[in-house]
Amino acid sequence: MKKVYLDNAATTYVSNEVLTEMLPVFNHVYGNSSSLHSFGRESVALLDRARDRIAKAINAGGSEIYFTSGGTEANNWAIIGLALANRAKGNHIITSKIEHKSVLDACKYLETIGFRVTYLPVDANGFVSIVDLIHNLNDDTILVSIMAANNEIGIIQNLQTIAKIAHEKNAVFHTDATQAVGAISIDVKSIGIDALTMSAHKLYGPKGIGALYVRKGVKINNIIYGGNQEKGKRAGTVNVAGAVGFGKAVEIAARDMSVNNKKLKTMREYFTNNIVKLIPDIKVNCTTVQKLPGLVNISFDYIDGEALMTLLDLDGIAVSTGSACSVGDIEPSHVLSAIGLTPEQSKGSIRFAFGKSTTKEEVDYVITCLEKNVSKLREMSPLTKKSKK
Amino acid sequence: MYNEKIISIFQHLKNSGEIRSCSGIGKVGDAAQGDVIKVFLKIEDNIIEQAKAKVFGSVATIVCVDVAMGLIKGKSVEQALELSAQDITEIVGTLPASKKQSVMLAQEAVEDAIRDYRKRQLRATIKAD
């Protein structure tokens, strides 16, 4: 059976260039980077190179990059670590309603220990309300955390404006750039980012490795204890092979960004235009041009997204009904609810995330299968235009 | 997430659709809250001759309803009301924890269709009297 992978926002394959660079680290340069002998030193050299490559991609310094086990840990660390480090100044945090769960759940935890959190609304495209941000910022605000690009709808926030406003009240600005790094250019200095979350497996690197950029001079508390790794900031033996793969993946992503983005955007537009033309009663979510080039989220009226996803899966096509981290949730997506979709529309939504290897032939196959399966499920559905009214 | 039995039934649904001149219609669920099921029964001499359903919902609900329709076909109205969760799960196997309500919804839809059938019967009797 034909297999088409359109779930690249959940994870990507490890590219050959990345894998080639990682392999010797598993069985040749395998020293613990905390060890003082030559084996350890060799690993340290690899880690430093990886750190520099990652730093270069976001215009940071290598010493400002701390490796983590992934984006979730980096987000947890940023939210909890920055809040605790700045508690003497205030106890108010501002974030948005469409953040990843690793930010939202960390904020919920902070609420249980006395912090106050404001969850900013977004408009129909997912843009955070700047007016609401200004309105809610006060002298007690210590942290503003707004994601760079959303994993479900692809909206890219106006980071520079948000950072500027946060800094006017001396709040630290963190951004979850898990979906953004490698897809859009990010310059932490010119934007004014104090902390930034990254993950390797969204950009053709390995799973199990991420990083948190923390601007020099920004105070952050530890959340993992038990060793002096990462300059005493994050305990635990560093995943050297993962870090090497991450560094290479970021380097490739930066190198190929304009070519990949042009291709992804063309693919996305071709797909979306065809779907809009061929399938009635749909809604393309997030229609602004300021969004990730390879992602589109569409709501199909009268049908359940999970059933559609399963039918597509039976045709060999991998898509997602929301974020992979929300699988098993029975509540509608918090992101789609925040942009104003009804629970019914939210239930009928599918995320299509194209990758750098996606071909036009594959997209054509998906369009054909989608049209067939939407029609099949609609025939089975008791909901109609009339019942909706 | 779903076992092979569920996927196989989902691929080969036998009781999806509607019955034009049916004896009872059952409708349960609310699209704003979750799944919606509409059941159509054709009953003659107290026996369910045909049972079909339309479903807006997850694979679990679509499959449970399809199985429920198959189980009540050829049964008396009273036997159909005895349809248990176990009868359905014996065929579909274990459902994911978040989909357990699908079985209950299938049962409720059958009960609602029979309720409608009985109302229609009562109305017909009153009219004849």
JSON list of C-alpha atoms in Angstrom, two decimals, chain A residues 249-381:
[
{"chain": "A", "resi": 249, "resn": "ALA", "atom": "CA", "xyz": [19.82, 19.07, 12.04]},
{"chain": "A", "resi": 250, "resn": "VAL", "atom": "CA", "xyz": [19.66, 22.75, 12.98]},
{"chain": "A", "resi": 251, "resn": "GLU", "atom": "CA", "xyz": [22.58, 23.54, 10.71]},
{"chain": "A", "resi": 252, "resn": "ILE", "atom": "CA", "xyz": [20.90, 21.79, 7.76]},
{"chain": "A", "resi": 253, "resn": "ALA", "atom": "CA", "xyz": [17.55, 23.42, 8.51]},
{"chain": "A", "resi": 254, "resn": "ALA", "atom": "CA", "xyz": [19.14, 26.88, 8.46]},
{"chain": "A", "resi": 255, "resn": "ARG", "atom": "CA", "xyz": [21.07, 26.06, 5.27]},
{"chain": "A", "resi": 256, "resn": "ASP", "atom": "CA", "xyz": [18.02, 24.75, 3.38]},
{"chain": "A", "resi": 257, "resn": "MET", "atom": "CA", "xyz": [15.34, 26.98, 4.92]},
{"chain": "A", "resi": 258, "resn": "SER", "atom": "CA", "xyz": [14.47, 29.13, 1.94]},
{"chain": "A", "resi": 259, "resn": "VAL", "atom": "CA", "xyz": [14.38, 26.22, -0.54]},
{"chain": "A", "resi": 260, "resn": "ASN", "atom": "CA", "xyz": [12.33, 24.03, 1.81]},
{"chain": "A", "resi": 261, "resn": "ASN", "atom": "CA", "xyz": [9.91, 26.79, 2.74]},
{"chain": "A", "resi": 262, "resn": "LYS", "atom": "CA", "xyz": [9.24, 27.69, -0.86]},
{"chain": "A", "resi": 263, "resn": "LYS", "atom": "CA", "xyz": [8.48, 24.06, -1.65]},
{"chain": "A", "resi": 264, "resn": "LEU", "atom": "CA", "xyz": [6.34, 23.55, 1.47]},
{"chain": "A", "resi": 265, "resn": "LYS", "atom": "CA", "xyz": [4.32, 26.67, 0.84]},
{"chain": "A", "resi": 266, "resn": "THR", "atom": "CA", "xyz": [3.68, 25.71, -2.79]},
{"chain": "A", "resi": 267, "resn": "MET", "atom": "CA", "xyz": [2.58, 22.24, -1.66]},
{"chain": "A", "resi": 268, "resn": "ARG", "atom": "CA", "xyz": [0.33, 23.59, 1.08]},
{"chain": "A", "resi": 269, "resn": "GLU", "atom": "CA", "xyz": [-1.34, 26.10, -1.25]},
{"chain": "A", "resi": 270, "resn": "TYR", "atom": "CA", "xyz": [-1.83, 23.48, -3.98]},
{"chain": "A", "resi": 271, "resn": "PHE", "atom": "CA", "xyz": [-3.40, 21.10, -1.46]},
{"chain": "A", "resi": 272, "resn": "THR", "atom": "CA", "xyz": [-5.60, 23.72, 0.22]},
{"chain": "A", "resi": 273, "resn": "ASN", "atom": "CA", "xyz": [-6.86, 25.20, -3.07]},
{"chain": "A", "resi": 274, "resn": "ASN", "atom": "CA", "xyz": [-7.83, 21.76, -4.34]},
{"chain": "A", "resi": 275, "resn": "ILE", "atom": "CA", "xyz": [-9.58, 20.77, -1.12]},
{"chain": "A", "resi": 276, "resn": "VAL", "atom": "CA", "xyz": [-11.54, 24.03, -1.02]},
{"chain": "A", "resi": 277, "resn": "LYS", "atom": "CA", "xyz": [-12.58, 23.46, -4.64]},
{"chain": "A", "resi": 278, "resn": "LEU", "atom": "CA", "xyz": [-13.48, 19.77, -4.29]},
{"chain": "A", "resi": 279, "resn": "ILE", "atom": "CA", "xyz": [-15.01, 19.42, -0.83]},
{"chain": "A", "resi": 280, "resn": "PRO", "atom": "CA", "xyz": [-17.95, 21.56, 0.27]},
{"chain": "A", "resi": 281, "resn": "ASP", "atom": "CA", "xyz": [-18.68, 22.64, 3.86]},
{"chain": "A", "resi": 282, "resn": "ILE", "atom": "CA", "xyz": [-15.13, 22.96, 5.12]},
{"chain": "A", "resi": 283, "resn": "LYS", "atom": "CA", "xyz": [-13.27, 25.68, 6.97]},
{"chain": "A", "resi": 284, "resn": "VAL", "atom": "CA", "xyz": [-9.57, 26.40, 6.63]},
{"chain": "A", "resi": 285, "resn": "ASN", "atom": "CA", "xyz": [-8.35, 27.43, 10.06]},
{"chain": "A", "resi": 286, "resn": "CYS", "atom": "CA", "xyz": [-5.79, 30.23, 10.32]},
{"chain": "A", "resi": 287, "resn": "THR", "atom": "CA", "xyz": [-5.88, 32.01, 6.98]},
{"chain": "A", "resi": 288, "resn": "THR", "atom": "CA", "xyz": [-3.22, 34.63, 7.57]},
{"chain": "A", "resi": 289, "resn": "VAL", "atom": "CA", "xyz": [0.00, 34.50, 5.53]},
{"chain": "A", "resi": 290, "resn": "GLN", "atom": "CA", "xyz": [1.97, 34.70, 8.78]},
{"chain": "A", "resi": 291, "resn": "LYS", "atom": "CA", "xyz": [1.96, 30.98, 9.43]},
{"chain": "A", "resi": 292, "resn": "LEU", "atom": "CA", "xyz": [4.20, 27.94, 9.16]},
{"chain": "A", "resi": 293, "resn": "PRO", "atom": "CA", "xyz": [4.77, 27.12, 5.49]},
{"chain": "A", "resi": 294, "resn": "GLY", "atom": "CA", "xyz": [4.07, 23.40, 5.74]},
{"chain": "A", "resi": 295, "resn": "LEU", "atom": "CA", "xyz": [1.01, 23.22, 7.95]},
{"chain": "A", "resi": 296, "resn": "VAL", "atom": "CA", "xyz": [-2.71, 23.58, 7.34]},
{"chain": "A", "resi": 297, "resn": "ASN", "atom": "CA", "xyz": [-5.62, 22.76, 9.64]},
{"chain": "A", "resi": 298, "resn": "ILE", "atom": "CA", "xyz": [-9.04, 22.13, 8.11]},
{"chain": "A", "resi": 299, "resn": "SER", "atom": "CA", "xyz": [-12.45, 21.54, 9.71]},
{"chain": "A", "resi": 300, "resn": "PHE", "atom": "CA", "xyz": [-14.81, 19.23, 7.85]},
{"chain": "A", "resi": 301, "resn": "ASP", "atom": "CA", "xyz": [-18.46, 19.78, 8.78]},
{"chain": "A", "resi": 302, "resn": "TYR", "atom": "CA", "xyz": [-20.73, 16.90, 9.87]},
{"chain": "A", "resi": 303, "resn": "ILE", "atom": "CA", "xyz": [-17.97, 14.37, 10.49]},
{"chain": "A", "resi": 304, "resn": "ASP", "atom": "CA", "xyz": [-15.61, 13.33, 13.24]},
{"chain": "A", "resi": 305, "resn": "GLY", "atom": "CA", "xyz": [-11.92, 14.00, 12.64]},
{"chain": "A", "resi": 306, "resn": "GLU", "atom": "CA", "xyz": [-10.84, 10.83, 14.37]},
{"chain": "A", "resi": 307, "resn": "ALA", "atom": "CA", "xyz": [-12.98, 8.69, 12.06]},
{"chain": "A", "resi": 308, "resn": "LEU", "atom": "CA", "xyz": [-11.60, 10.57, 9.05]},
{"chain": "A", "resi": 309, "resn": "MET", "atom": "CA", "xyz": [-8.05, 10.16, 10.31]},
{"chain": "A", "resi": 310, "resn": "THR", "atom": "CA", "xyz": [-8.64, 6.41, 10.69]},
{"chain": "A", "resi": 311, "resn": "LEU", "atom": "CA", "xyz": [-10.01, 6.06, 7.16]},
{"chain": "A", "resi": 312, "resn": "LEU", "atom": "CA", "xyz": [-7.02, 7.99, 5.81]},
{"chain": "A", "resi": 313, "resn": "ASP", "atom": "CA", "xyz": [-4.74, 5.76, 7.86]},
{"chain": "A", "resi": 314, "resn": "LEU", "atom": "CA", "xyz": [-6.34, 2.72, 6.21]},
{"chain": "A", "resi": 315, "resn": "ASP", "atom": "CA", "xyz": [-5.35, 4.33, 2.89]},
{"chain": "A", "resi": 316, "resn": "GLY", "atom": "CA", "xyz": [-1.78, 4.63, 4.18]},
{"chain": "A", "resi": 317, "resn": "ILE", "atom": "CA", "xyz": [-1.98, 8.35, 4.97]},
{"chain": "A", "resi": 318, "resn": "ALA", "atom": "CA", "xyz": [-0.77, 9.66, 8.33]},
{"chain": "A", "resi": 319, "resn": "VAL", "atom": "CA", "xyz": [-2.39, 12.88, 9.57]},
{"chain": "A", "resi": 320, "resn": "SER", "atom": "CA", "xyz": [-3.43, 14.11, 12.98]},
{"chain": "A", "resi": 321, "resn": "THR", "atom": "CA", "xyz": [-6.58, 15.42, 14.62]},
{"chain": "A", "resi": 322, "resn": "GLY", "atom": "CA", "xyz": [-4.63, 17.77, 16.86]},
{"chain": "A", "resi": 323, "resn": "SER", "atom": "CA", "xyz": [-1.31, 17.68, 18.60]},
{"chain": "A", "resi": 324, "resn": "ALA", "atom": "CA", "xyz": [0.20, 14.25, 19.21]},
{"chain": "A", "resi": 325, "resn": "CYS", "atom": "CA", "xyz": [0.53, 15.23, 22.86]},
{"chain": "A", "resi": 326, "resn": "SER", "atom": "CA", "xyz": [-3.27, 15.51, 23.13]},
{"chain": "A", "resi": 327, "resn": "VAL", "atom": "CA", "xyz": [-4.10, 12.02, 21.83]},
{"chain": "A", "resi": 328, "resn": "GLY", "atom": "CA", "xyz": [-6.63, 10.43, 24.18]},
{"chain": "A", "resi": 329, "resn": "ASP", "atom": "CA", "xyz": [-8.18, 13.73, 25.20]},
{"chain": "A", "resi": 330, "resn": "ILE", "atom": "CA", "xyz": [-11.93, 13.70, 24.79]},
{"chain": "A", "resi": 331, "resn": "GLU", "atom": "CA", "xyz": [-12.28, 17.45, 25.11]},
{"chain": "A", "resi": 332, "resn": "PRO", "atom": "CA", "xyz": [-12.11, 19.52, 21.89]},
{"chain": "A", "resi": 333, "resn": "SER", "atom": "CA", "xyz": [-8.70, 21.03, 21.11]},
{"chain": "A", "resi": 334, "resn": "HIS", "atom": "CA", "xyz": [-7.99, 24.03, 23.36]},
{"chain": "A", "resi": 335, "resn": "VAL", "atom": "CA", "xyz": [-6.33, 25.77, 20.41]},
{"chain": "A", "resi": 336, "resn": "LEU", "atom": "CA", "xyz": [-9.31, 25.38, 18.06]},
{"chain": "A", "resi": 337, "resn": "SER", "atom": "CA", "xyz": [-11.71, 26.42, 20.83]},
{"chain": "A", "resi": 338, "resn": "ALA", "atom": "CA", "xyz": [-9.58, 29.51, 21.47]},
{"chain": "A", "resi": 339, "resn": "ILE", "atom": "CA", "xyz": [-9.81, 30.62, 17.82]},
{"chain": "A", "resi": 340, "resn": "GLY", "atom": "CA", "xyz": [-13.59, 30.38, 18.05]},
{"chain": "A", "resi": 341, "resn": "LEU", "atom": "CA", "xyz": [-14.46, 27.01, 16.56]},
{"chain": "A", "resi": 342, "resn": "THR", "atom": "CA", "xyz": [-17.56, 25.26, 17.89]},
{"chain": "A", "resi": 343, "resn": "PRO", "atom": "CA", "xyz": [-16.96, 21.88, 19.59]},
{"chain": "A", "resi": 344, "resn": "GLU", "atom": "CA", "xyz": [-18.51, 20.26, 16.51]},
{"chain": "A", "resi": 345, "resn": "GLN", "atom": "CA", "xyz": [-16.13, 22.05, 14.10]},
{"chain": "A", "resi": 346, "resn": "SER", "atom": "CA", "xyz": [-13.23, 21.32, 16.39]},
{"chain": "A", "resi": 347, "resn": "LYS", "atom": "CA", "xyz": [-14.12, 17.61, 16.42]},
{"chain": "A", "resi": 348, "resn": "GLY", "atom": "CA", "xyz": [-14.09, 17.55, 12.63]},
{"chain": "A", "resi": 349, "resn": "SER", "atom": "CA", "xyz": [-10.63, 19.09, 12.26]},
{"chain": "A", "resi": 350, "resn": "ILE", "atom": "CA", "xyz": [-7.53, 17.57, 10.75]},
{"chain": "A", "resi": 351, "resn": "ARG", "atom": "CA", "xyz": [-3.96, 18.87, 10.73]},
{"chain": "A", "resi": 352, "resn": "PHE", "atom": "CA", "xyz": [-1.96, 18.25, 7.57]},
{"chain": "A", "resi": 353, "resn": "ALA", "atom": "CA", "xyz": [1.76, 18.84, 8.08]},
{"chain": "A", "resi": 354, "resn": "PHE", "atom": "CA", "xyz": [3.87, 18.50, 4.95]},
{"chain": "A", "resi": 355, "resn": "GLY", "atom": "CA", "xyz": [7.54, 17.64, 5.01]},
{"chain": "A", "resi": 356, "resn": "LYS", "atom": "CA", "xyz": [10.56, 18.42, 2.91]},
{"chain": "A", "resi": 357, "resn": "SER", "atom": "CA", "xyz": [10.26, 15.03, 1.18]},
{"chain": "A", "resi": 358, "resn": "THR", "atom": "CA", "xyz": [6.53, 15.24, 0.42]},
{"chain": "A", "resi": 359, "resn": "THR", "atom": "CA", "xyz": [5.91, 14.94, -3.33]},
{"chain": "A", "resi": 360, "resn": "LYS", "atom": "CA", "xyz": [3.16, 16.37, -5.53]},
{"chain": "A", "resi": 361, "resn": "GLU", "atom": "CA", "xyz": [2.14, 12.82, -6.41]},
{"chain": "A", "resi": 362, "resn": "GLU", "atom": "CA", "xyz": [1.63, 12.10, -2.70]},
{"chain": "A", "resi": 363, "resn": "VAL", "atom": "CA", "xyz": [-0.40, 15.27, -2.26]},
{"chain": "A", "resi": 364, "resn": "ASP", "atom": "CA", "xyz": [-2.61, 14.29, -5.21]},
{"chain": "A", "resi": 365, "resn": "TYR", "atom": "CA", "xyz": [-3.16, 10.88, -3.63]},
{"chain": "A", "resi": 366, "resn": "VAL", "atom": "CA", "xyz": [-4.15, 12.51, -0.31]},
{"chain": "A", "resi": 367, "resn": "ILE", "atom": "CA", "xyz": [-6.59, 14.85, -2.09]},
{"chain": "A", "resi": 368, "resn": "THR", "atom": "CA", "xyz": [-8.27, 11.88, -3.83]},
{"chain": "A", "resi": 369, "resn": "CYS", "atom": "CA", "xyz": [-8.50, 9.84, -0.62]},
{"chain": "A", "resi": 370, "resn": "LEU", "atom": "CA", "xyz": [-9.71, 12.81, 1.38]},
{"chain": "A", "resi": 371, "resn": "GLU", "atom": "CA", "xyz": [-12.53, 13.57, -1.03]},
{"chain": "A", "resi": 372, "resn": "LYS", "atom": "CA", "xyz": [-13.59, 9.89, -1.03]},
{"chain": "A", "resi": 373, "resn": "ASN", "atom": "CA", "xyz": [-13.45, 9.46, 2.75]},
{"chain": "A", "resi": 374, "resn": "VAL", "atom": "CA", "xyz": [-15.14, 12.74, 3.66]},
{"chain": "A", "resi": 375, "resn": "SER", "atom": "CA", "xyz": [-17.98, 11.81, 1.32]},
{"chain": "A", "resi": 376, "resn": "LYS", "atom": "CA", "xyz": [-18.20, 8.31, 2.86]},
{"chain": "A", "resi": 377, "resn": "LEU", "atom": "CA", "xyz": [-18.39, 9.64, 6.43]},
{"chain": "A", "resi": 378, "resn": "ARG", "atom": "CA", "xyz": [-20.92, 12.31, 5.48]},
{"chain": "A", "resi": 379, "resn": "GLU", "atom": "CA", "xyz": [-23.19, 9.63, 4.03]},
{"chain": "A", "resi": 380, "resn": "MET", "atom": "CA", "xyz": [-22.99, 7.90, 7.41]},
{"chain": "A", "resi": 381, "resn": "SER", "atom": "CA", "xyz": [-23.59, 11.06, 9.43]}
]
